[in-house]
Short mmCIF file of C-alpha atoms in Angstrom, two decimals:
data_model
loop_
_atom_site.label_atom_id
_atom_site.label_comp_id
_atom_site.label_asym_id
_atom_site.label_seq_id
_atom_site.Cartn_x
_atom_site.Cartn_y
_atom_site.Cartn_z
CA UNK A 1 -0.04 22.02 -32.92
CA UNK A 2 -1.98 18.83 -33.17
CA UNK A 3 0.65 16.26 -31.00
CA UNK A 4 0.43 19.05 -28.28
CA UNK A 5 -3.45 18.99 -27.95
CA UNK A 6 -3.06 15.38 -28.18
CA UNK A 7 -0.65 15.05 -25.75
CA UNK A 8 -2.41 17.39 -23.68
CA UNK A 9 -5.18 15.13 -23.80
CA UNK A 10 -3.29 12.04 -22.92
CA UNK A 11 -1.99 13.81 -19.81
CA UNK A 12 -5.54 14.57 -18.75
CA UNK A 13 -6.54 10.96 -19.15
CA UNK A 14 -3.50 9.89 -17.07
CA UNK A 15 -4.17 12.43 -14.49
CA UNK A 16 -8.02 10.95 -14.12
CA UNK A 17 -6.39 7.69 -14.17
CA UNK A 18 -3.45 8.13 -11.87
CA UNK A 19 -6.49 10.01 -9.41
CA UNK A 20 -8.55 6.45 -10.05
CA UNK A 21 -5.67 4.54 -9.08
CA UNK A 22 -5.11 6.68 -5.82
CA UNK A 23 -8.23 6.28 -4.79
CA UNK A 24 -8.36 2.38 -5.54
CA UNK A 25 -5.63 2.15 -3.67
CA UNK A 26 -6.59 4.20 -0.16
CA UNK A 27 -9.72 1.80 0.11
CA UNK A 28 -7.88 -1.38 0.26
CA UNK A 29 -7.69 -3.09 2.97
CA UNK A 30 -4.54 -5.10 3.85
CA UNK A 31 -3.64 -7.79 6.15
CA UNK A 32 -0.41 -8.93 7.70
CA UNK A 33 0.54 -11.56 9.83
CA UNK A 34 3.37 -12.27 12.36
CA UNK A 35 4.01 -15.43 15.00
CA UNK A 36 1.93 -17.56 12.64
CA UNK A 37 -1.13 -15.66 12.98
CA UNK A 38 -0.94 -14.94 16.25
CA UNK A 39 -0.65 -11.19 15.61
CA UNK A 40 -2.47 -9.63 12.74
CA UNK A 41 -2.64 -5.89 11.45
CA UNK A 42 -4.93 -4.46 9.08
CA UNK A 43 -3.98 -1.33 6.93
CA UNK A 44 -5.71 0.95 4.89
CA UNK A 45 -3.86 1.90 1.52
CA UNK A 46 -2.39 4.45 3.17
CA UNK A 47 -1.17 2.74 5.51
CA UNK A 48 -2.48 3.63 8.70
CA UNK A 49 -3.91 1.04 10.65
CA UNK A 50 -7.35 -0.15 11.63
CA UNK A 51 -6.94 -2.69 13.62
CA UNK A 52 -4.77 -4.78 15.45
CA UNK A 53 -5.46 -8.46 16.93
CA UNK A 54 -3.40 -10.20 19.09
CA UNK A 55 -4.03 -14.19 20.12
CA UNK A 56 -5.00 -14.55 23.73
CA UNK A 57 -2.01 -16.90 24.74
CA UNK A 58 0.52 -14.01 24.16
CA UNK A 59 -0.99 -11.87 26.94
CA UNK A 60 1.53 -13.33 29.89
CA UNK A 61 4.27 -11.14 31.43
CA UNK A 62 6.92 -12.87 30.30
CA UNK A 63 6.33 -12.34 26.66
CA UNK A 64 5.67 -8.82 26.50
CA UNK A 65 8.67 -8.35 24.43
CA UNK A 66 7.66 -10.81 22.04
CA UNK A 67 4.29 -9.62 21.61
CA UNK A 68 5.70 -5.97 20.96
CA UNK A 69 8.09 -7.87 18.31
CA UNK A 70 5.13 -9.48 16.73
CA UNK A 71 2.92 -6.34 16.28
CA UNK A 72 5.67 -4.66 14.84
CA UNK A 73 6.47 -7.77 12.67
CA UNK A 74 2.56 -8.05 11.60
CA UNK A 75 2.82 -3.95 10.59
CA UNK A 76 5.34 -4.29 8.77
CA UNK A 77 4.22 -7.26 6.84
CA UNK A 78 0.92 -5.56 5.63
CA UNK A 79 2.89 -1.88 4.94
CA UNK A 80 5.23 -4.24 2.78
CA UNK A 81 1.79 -5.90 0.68
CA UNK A 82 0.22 -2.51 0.28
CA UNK A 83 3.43 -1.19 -1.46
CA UNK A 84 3.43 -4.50 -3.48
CA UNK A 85 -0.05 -3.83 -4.37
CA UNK A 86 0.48 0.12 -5.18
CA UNK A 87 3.79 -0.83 -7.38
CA UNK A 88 1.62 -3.05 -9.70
CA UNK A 89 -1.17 -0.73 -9.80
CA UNK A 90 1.25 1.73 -10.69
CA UNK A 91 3.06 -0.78 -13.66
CA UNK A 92 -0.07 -1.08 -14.88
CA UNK A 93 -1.37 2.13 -15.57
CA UNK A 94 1.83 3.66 -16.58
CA UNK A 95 2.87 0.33 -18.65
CA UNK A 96 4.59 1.88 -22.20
CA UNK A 97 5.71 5.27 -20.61
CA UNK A 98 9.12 5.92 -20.61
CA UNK A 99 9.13 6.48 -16.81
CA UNK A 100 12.85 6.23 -15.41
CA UNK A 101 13.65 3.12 -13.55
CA UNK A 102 13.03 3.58 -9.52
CA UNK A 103 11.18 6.42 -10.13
CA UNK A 104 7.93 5.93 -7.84
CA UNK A 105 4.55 7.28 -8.72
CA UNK A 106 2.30 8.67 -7.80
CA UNK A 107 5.12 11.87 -6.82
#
């Protein structure tokens, strides 16, 4: 009867951590780049995006393609760091659990 109140209370203190980690992770703030800077994105956590900024000398008709290519470039850069960032967050707190490889928290 003890392990299961002790597990129980491990769970718990996962749960607050796992719900510390969540909310670590919504307030970052992540950057991405495309075109060497000349398009960058900024994501929340979640990964929605605040804002977008786009150089000057890519605002010319001819290179409207390449701008859209850029910005979607620049997105997916910063979606791919805030991933990187939740992944090791996640390693961290759940470092000595036998968690299945690939498995992704939080579910």
């Amino acid at each position: 009867m003890r392990d299961i109140m002790g597990m129980m209370g491990k769970v718990k203190e996962m749960q607050a951590k796992m719900e510390k980690m969540q909310a670590e992770i919504a307030a970052l703030e992540i950057d991405g780049t495309s075109g060497g800077g000349l398009v960058t994105v900024r994501l929340d956590g979640k990964g929605h995006m605040i804002s977008l900024k786009v150089d000057p000398s890519l605002f010319k008709e001819d290179d409207v393609e390449i701008l859209e290519d850029l910005i979607v470039a620049a997105h997916k850069d910063a979606k791919d760091k805030a991933e990187a960032v939740q992944a090791e967050k996640t390693r961290e707190l759940t470092a000595g659990l036998p968690i299945p490889p690939g498995m992704k928290l939080p579910f």
